[in-house]
Amino acid sequence: MANNIPVLRTISDIRTQVKTWKQEGYSIGLVPTMGALHHGHLSLVETIAAQTDKVIVSIFVNPTQFGANEDLDSYPRQEAADCEKLASTQASLVYAPSAKEMYPEGYTTRVTLDGISEILEGANRPSHFDGVASVVTKLFMQCQPDIAIFGEKDYQQLAVIRRFVKDLDIPVKVIGGTLIREPDGLAASSRNAYLDSKQRKVAAQLNIILADLVKQSEAGKNLRSLEKEAENQLLQAGFNAVDYVSIIDKDTLQQIDHLSQEARVVAVARLGNIRLLDNMAINPAN
Ligand code: AMP
């Protein structure tokens, strides 16, 4: 039987706990999440637990990173089930503040990035990354971790976080966690729960089509034609729309014309209102 995991809900409580841990000489890891935890999240806990003494998992569905017509209200919230899953991991505690605790009346500050946050997801979800950067900055100030981990599932988010942490001289080491997939290759996501059985079958085509693009780009085919081809294949497979399929530099996230070093393909395809994100590494032929 799993033990209970402590849940803290206020800035004051997390600060007190972190202060005690630091006085005792423990290093602290943070895994920021929006809950509805799956094995992708749990793998982040496992990875960071190998590098730090104490692991805080934050659960906060951050309103400021959702657009007006997005799924903030329907986003899955299942804290009890999340805590049960975390109780059998190496997580030390859950930090689950309320929206009021995070954004009390009068709150008005935002962390904004130019460039990297305006392309790809940023172009499709204006102000999304401002919301992410702001809440992650707050979580860093509240939890004061030595290390924080973010999944490569949200490849651009990881790059955005690395950027503002460097720009603002925030003393937190940011590490990436491997993208975890379902047995059929679909990237694990809390939003997969929205898919009906027909959509779920179509969804599994996304990683297959991207894997094919990776193979062909490594074989030297024209990158722009491959992006276009993948878009057509996704539409034929039953996706309603493709926001982008883009072959980019792994660090700057700018679209590239030729493979000279490791690159990344990032893609978002839609099933109804559900946006499915995926990405894969591309390694140029030796
Ligand atoms: P979310 O709860 O969706 O905001 O995700 C919280 C963290 O878990 C983020 O750093 C995500 O990138 C990461 N994450 C979500 N899904 C996966 C996955 N399938 N594999 C690895 N990391 C993931």
Coordinates of N, CA, C and O in Angstrom, one line a residue, residues 156-259:
Q156 N 10.0 23.3 -27.3 CA 10.2 24.7 -27.3 C 10.1 25.3 -25.9 O 10.8 26.2 -25.5
Q157 N 9.2 24.8 -25.1 CA 9.0 25.2 -23.7 C 10.4 25.1 -23.0 O 10.8 26.0 -22.2
L158 N 11.0 23.9 -23.2 CA 12.3 23.7 -22.5 C 13.3 24.8 -23.0 O 14.1 25.3 -22.2
A159 N 13.3 25.1 -24.3 CA 14.3 26.1 -24.8 C 14.0 27.5 -24.2 O 14.9 28.2 -23.9
V160 N 12.7 27.8 -24.1 CA 12.3 29.1 -23.6 C 12.7 29.2 -22.1 O 13.3 30.2 -21.7
I161 N 12.5 28.1 -21.4 CA 12.9 28.2 -20.0 C 14.4 28.3 -19.8 O 14.9 29.1 -19.0
R162 N 15.2 27.5 -20.6 CA 16.6 27.7 -20.6 C 17.0 29.1 -20.9 O 18.0 29.7 -20.2
R163 N 16.3 29.8 -21.8 CA 16.7 31.1 -22.2 C 16.5 32.1 -21.1 O 17.3 32.9 -20.8
F164 N 15.3 32.1 -20.5 CA 15.0 33.2 -19.5 C 15.8 32.9 -18.2 O 16.2 33.9 -17.5
V165 N 16.1 31.7 -17.9 CA 16.9 31.4 -16.7 C 18.3 31.9 -16.9 O 18.9 32.5 -16.0
K166 N 18.8 31.8 -18.2 CA 20.1 32.3 -18.4 C 20.1 33.9 -18.4 O 20.9 34.5 -17.8
D167 N 19.1 34.4 -19.1 CA 19.0 35.9 -19.3 C 18.8 36.6 -17.9 O 19.3 37.7 -17.7
L168 N 18.0 35.9 -17.0 CA 17.7 36.6 -15.7 C 18.7 36.1 -14.6 O 18.5 36.4 -13.4
D169 N 19.7 35.3 -15.0 CA 20.7 34.9 -14.0 C 20.1 34.1 -12.8 O 20.4 34.3 -11.7
I170 N 19.1 33.3 -13.2 CA 18.4 32.6 -12.1 C 19.2 31.4 -11.7 O 19.6 30.6 -12.6
P171 N 19.6 31.2 -10.4 CA 20.5 30.2 -10.0 C 19.9 28.8 -9.9 O 19.9 28.2 -8.8
V172 N 19.3 28.3 -11.0 CA 18.6 27.0 -11.0 C 19.2 26.3 -12.2 O 19.2 26.9 -13.3
K173 N 19.6 25.1 -12.1 CA 20.1 24.3 -13.2 C 18.9 23.6 -13.9 O 18.1 22.9 -13.2
V174 N 18.7 23.9 -15.2 CA 17.5 23.3 -15.9 C 18.0 22.1 -16.7 O 19.0 22.2 -17.4
I175 N 17.3 21.0 -16.5 CA 17.6 19.8 -17.2 C 16.4 19.3 -18.0 O 15.3 19.6 -17.6
G176 N 16.7 18.6 -19.1 CA 15.6 18.1 -19.9 C 15.3 16.6 -19.6 O 16.3 15.9 -19.3
G177 N 14.1 16.2 -19.7 CA 13.7 14.8 -19.5 C 13.3 14.2 -20.9 O 12.5 14.8 -21.6
T178 N 13.7 13.0 -21.1 CA 13.3 12.3 -22.4 C 11.8 12.2 -22.6 O 11.1 12.0 -21.7
L179 N 11.4 12.4 -23.9 CA 10.0 12.3 -24.2 C 9.5 10.8 -24.1 O 10.1 9.9 -24.6
I180 N 8.5 10.6 -23.2 CA 8.0 9.3 -23.0 C 6.8 9.0 -23.8 O 5.9 9.9 -24.0
R181 N 6.7 7.8 -24.4 CA 5.6 7.5 -25.4 C 4.8 6.4 -24.9 O 5.2 5.6 -24.0
E182 N 3.5 6.3 -25.4 CA 2.7 5.1 -25.2 C 3.2 3.9 -26.0 O 4.0 4.2 -26.9
P183 N 2.7 2.7 -25.7 CA 3.3 1.6 -26.4 C 3.2 1.7 -28.0 O 4.1 1.2 -28.7
D184 N 2.2 2.4 -28.5 CA 2.1 2.6 -30.0 C 2.9 3.8 -30.4 O 2.8 4.2 -31.6
G185 N 3.6 4.5 -29.6 CA 4.5 5.6 -30.0 C 3.9 6.9 -29.8 O 4.6 7.9 -29.9
L186 N 2.6 7.0 -29.5 CA 2.0 8.3 -29.2 C 2.7 9.0 -28.0 O 2.8 8.3 -27.0
A187 N 3.0 10.3 -28.1 CA 3.7 10.9 -27.0 C 2.6 11.0 -25.8 O 1.5 11.4 -26.0
A188 N 3.0 10.6 -24.6 CA 2.1 10.6 -23.5 C 1.8 12.1 -23.2 O 2.7 12.9 -23.3
S189 N 0.5 12.3 -22.9 CA 0.1 13.7 -22.6 C -1.2 13.6 -21.8 O -2.1 12.8 -22.0
S190 N -1.4 14.6 -20.9 CA -2.6 14.7 -20.1 C -3.8 14.9 -21.1 O -4.9 14.4 -20.8
R191 N -3.6 15.6 -22.2 CA -4.6 15.9 -23.1 C -5.1 14.7 -24.0 O -6.1 14.7 -24.6
N192 N -4.3 13.6 -23.9 CA -4.7 12.4 -24.7 C -6.0 11.8 -24.2 O -6.8 11.1 -24.9
A193 N -6.4 12.2 -22.9 CA -7.6 11.7 -22.3 C -8.8 12.3 -23.1 O -9.9 11.8 -23.0
Y194 N -8.6 13.4 -23.8 CA -9.7 14.0 -24.6 C -10.1 13.2 -25.8 O -11.1 13.4 -26.4
L195 N -9.1 12.3 -26.3 CA -9.3 11.6 -27.5 C -10.4 10.5 -27.4 O -10.3 9.7 -26.5
D196 N -11.3 10.4 -28.4 CA -12.2 9.3 -28.4 C -11.5 8.2 -29.2 O -10.4 8.4 -29.7
S197 N -12.1 7.0 -29.2 CA -11.3 5.8 -29.7 C -10.9 5.9 -31.2 O -9.8 5.5 -31.6
K198 N -11.8 6.6 -32.0 CA -11.4 6.8 -33.4 C -10.2 7.8 -33.5 O -9.3 7.6 -34.2
Q199 N -10.3 8.9 -32.7 CA -9.2 9.9 -32.8 C -7.9 9.3 -32.2 O -6.8 9.6 -32.7
R200 N -8.1 8.4 -31.2 CA -6.9 7.8 -30.6 C -6.1 7.0 -31.7 O -4.8 7.0 -31.7
K201 N -6.8 6.3 -32.6 CA -6.1 5.6 -33.7 C -5.4 6.5 -34.6 O -4.3 6.2 -35.0
V202 N -6.1 7.6 -35.0 CA -5.5 8.6 -35.9 C -4.2 9.2 -35.2 O -3.2 9.3 -35.8
A203 N -4.4 9.5 -33.9 CA -3.3 10.1 -33.2 C -2.0 9.3 -33.3 O -0.9 9.9 -33.4
A204 N -2.1 8.0 -33.3 CA -0.9 7.2 -33.3 C -0.1 7.3 -34.6 O 1.0 6.8 -34.7
Q205 N -0.7 7.9 -35.7 CA 0.0 8.1 -36.9 C 1.0 9.2 -36.9 O 1.9 9.2 -37.7
L206 N 0.8 10.1 -35.9 CA 1.7 11.3 -35.9 C 3.2 10.9 -35.7 O 4.0 11.3 -36.5
N207 N 3.4 10.0 -34.7 CA 4.9 9.7 -34.5 C 5.4 8.8 -35.7 O 6.6 8.9 -36.0
I208 N 4.5 8.1 -36.3 CA 5.0 7.2 -37.4 C 5.4 8.1 -38.6 O 6.4 7.9 -39.2
I209 N 4.6 9.1 -38.9 CA 4.9 10.0 -40.0 C 6.1 10.8 -39.7 O 7.0 11.0 -40.6
L210 N 6.3 11.2 -38.5 CA 7.5 12.0 -38.1 C 8.8 11.1 -38.2 O 9.8 11.6 -38.6
A211 N 8.6 9.9 -37.7 CA 9.8 9.0 -37.8 C 10.2 8.8 -39.2 O 11.4 8.7 -39.5
D212 N 9.3 8.7 -40.1 CA 9.6 8.6 -41.5 C 10.3 9.8 -42.1 O 11.3 9.7 -42.8
L213 N 9.8 11.0 -41.7 CA 10.4 12.2 -42.1 C 11.9 12.3 -41.6 O 12.8 12.7 -42.3
V214 N 12.1 11.8 -40.3 CA 13.4 11.8 -39.7 C 14.4 10.9 -40.6 O 15.5 11.3 -41.0
K215 N 13.9 9.7 -40.9 CA 14.7 8.8 -41.7 C 15.1 9.4 -43.1 O 16.2 9.4 -43.5
Q216 N 14.1 10.0 -43.7 CA 14.3 10.6 -45.1 C 15.2 11.8 -45.0 O 16.0 12.1 -45.9
S217 N 15.1 12.6 -44.0 CA 15.9 13.8 -43.9 C 17.4 13.4 -43.6 O 18.3 14.0 -44.2
E218 N 17.5 12.4 -42.8 CA 18.9 11.9 -42.6 C 19.5 11.3 -43.8 O 20.7 11.2 -44.0
A219 N 18.6 10.8 -44.7 CA 19.1 10.3 -46.0 C 19.4 11.4 -47.0 O 19.8 11.1 -48.2
G220 N 19.2 12.6 -46.6 CA 19.6 13.7 -47.5 C 18.5 14.3 -48.4 O 18.8 15.2 -49.2
K221 N 17.2 14.0 -48.1 CA 16.1 14.6 -48.9 C 15.9 16.0 -48.6 O 16.3 16.5 -47.5
N222 N 15.3 16.8 -49.5 CA 15.0 18.2 -49.3 C 14.1 18.4 -48.1 O 13.0 17.8 -48.0
L223 N 14.5 19.3 -47.2 CA 13.8 19.4 -45.9 C 12.4 20.1 -46.1 O 11.5 19.6 -45.4
R224 N 12.4 21.1 -46.9 CA 11.1 21.7 -47.1 C 10.0 20.8 -47.8 O 8.9 20.8 -47.4
S225 N 10.5 20.0 -48.7 CA 9.6 19.0 -49.4 C 9.1 18.0 -48.3 O 8.0 17.5 -48.3
L226 N 10.0 17.6 -47.4 CA 9.7 16.6 -46.4 C 8.6 17.1 -45.5 O 7.7 16.4 -45.1
E227 N 8.8 18.4 -45.1 CA 7.8 19.0 -44.2 C 6.4 19.0 -44.8 O 5.4 18.7 -44.2
K228 N 6.4 19.4 -46.1 CA 5.1 19.5 -46.9 C 4.5 18.1 -47.0 O 3.3 17.9 -46.8
E229 N 5.4 17.1 -47.3 CA 4.9 15.8 -47.5 C 4.3 15.2 -46.2 O 3.2 14.6 -46.2
A230 N 4.9 15.5 -45.1 CA 4.4 15.0 -43.8 C 3.1 15.7 -43.5 O 2.2 15.0 -43.0
E231 N 3.0 17.0 -43.8 CA 1.7 17.7 -43.6 C 0.6 17.0 -44.3 O -0.5 16.7 -43.8
N232 N 0.8 16.7 -45.6 CA -0.2 16.0 -46.4 C -0.5 14.6 -45.9 O -1.7 14.2 -45.8
Q233 N 0.5 13.9 -45.4 CA 0.3 12.6 -44.9 C -0.6 12.7 -43.6 O -1.5 11.8 -43.4
L234 N -0.4 13.7 -42.8 CA -1.1 13.8 -41.6 C -2.6 14.1 -41.9 O -3.5 13.5 -41.3
L235 N -2.8 15.0 -42.9 CA -4.2 15.3 -43.3 C -4.9 14.0 -43.8 O -6.0 13.7 -43.5
Q236 N -4.1 13.3 -44.6 CA -4.7 12.0 -45.2 C -5.0 11.0 -44.1 O -5.9 10.2 -44.2
A237 N -4.2 11.0 -43.1 CA -4.4 10.0 -42.0 C -5.6 10.4 -41.1 O -6.1 9.6 -40.3
G238 N -6.2 11.6 -41.3 CA -7.4 11.9 -40.6 C -7.3 13.1 -39.6 O -8.3 13.4 -39.0
F239 N -6.1 13.7 -39.5 CA -6.0 14.9 -38.7 C -6.8 16.1 -39.4 O -6.8 16.1 -40.7
N240 N -7.4 16.9 -38.6 CA -8.2 18.0 -39.2 C -7.4 19.1 -39.8 O -7.8 19.8 -40.7
A241 N -6.3 19.4 -39.1 CA -5.4 20.5 -39.5 C -4.0 20.2 -39.0 O -3.8 19.5 -38.0
V242 N -3.1 20.9 -39.6 CA -1.7 20.8 -39.2 C -1.2 22.2 -38.9 O -1.2 23.0 -39.8
D243 N -0.9 22.5 -37.6 CA -0.4 23.8 -37.3 C 1.0 24.0 -37.9 O 1.3 25.1 -38.4
Y244 N 1.9 23.1 -37.7 CA 3.2 23.1 -38.4 C 3.9 21.8 -38.3 O 3.6 21.0 -37.4
V245 N 4.7 21.6 -39.3 CA 5.8 20.5 -39.2 C 7.0 21.3 -39.6 O 7.1 21.8 -40.7
S246 N 8.0 21.4 -38.7 CA 9.1 22.3 -39.0 C 10.4 21.6 -38.6 O 10.5 21.1 -37.5
I247 N 11.4 21.7 -39.5 CA 12.7 21.1 -39.1 C 13.6 22.3 -38.7 O 13.8 23.2 -39.5
I248 N 14.1 22.2 -37.5 CA 14.7 23.4 -36.9 C 16.0 23.1 -36.2 O 16.3 21.9 -35.9
D249 N 16.8 24.1 -36.0 CA 18.0 24.0 -35.3 C 17.7 23.6 -33.8 O 16.8 24.2 -33.3
K250 N 18.4 22.7 -33.3 CA 18.0 22.2 -31.9 C 18.1 23.2 -30.8 O 17.5 23.1 -29.8
D251 N 18.9 24.2 -31.0 CA 19.1 25.2 -30.0 C 18.4 26.5 -30.3 O 17.7 27.1 -29.4
T252 N 18.5 27.1 -31.5 CA 17.9 28.4 -31.8 C 16.4 28.2 -32.2 O 15.7 29.2 -32.2
L253 N 16.1 27.0 -32.6 CA 14.7 26.7 -33.0 C 14.3 27.4 -34.3 O 13.2 27.4 -34.7
Q254 N 15.3 27.9 -35.0 CA 15.1 28.5 -36.3 C 15.0 27.4 -37.4 O 15.8 26.4 -37.3
Q255 N 14.1 27.5 -38.4 CA 14.0 26.6 -39.4 C 15.4 26.5 -40.2 O 16.0 27.5 -40.4
I256 N 15.8 25.3 -40.5 CA 17.1 25.2 -41.2 C 16.8 24.6 -42.6 O 15.8 24.0 -42.9
D257 N 17.8 24.9 -43.5 CA 17.7 24.4 -44.9 C 18.5 23.2 -45.2 O 18.2 22.4 -46.0
H258 N 19.6 23.1 -44.4 CA 20.5 21.9 -44.5 C 20.8 21.3 -43.2 O 20.9 22.0 -42.2
L259 N 21.0 20.0 -43.2 CA 21.4 19.3 -41.9 C 22.9 19.4 -41.8 O 23.6 18.8 -42.6

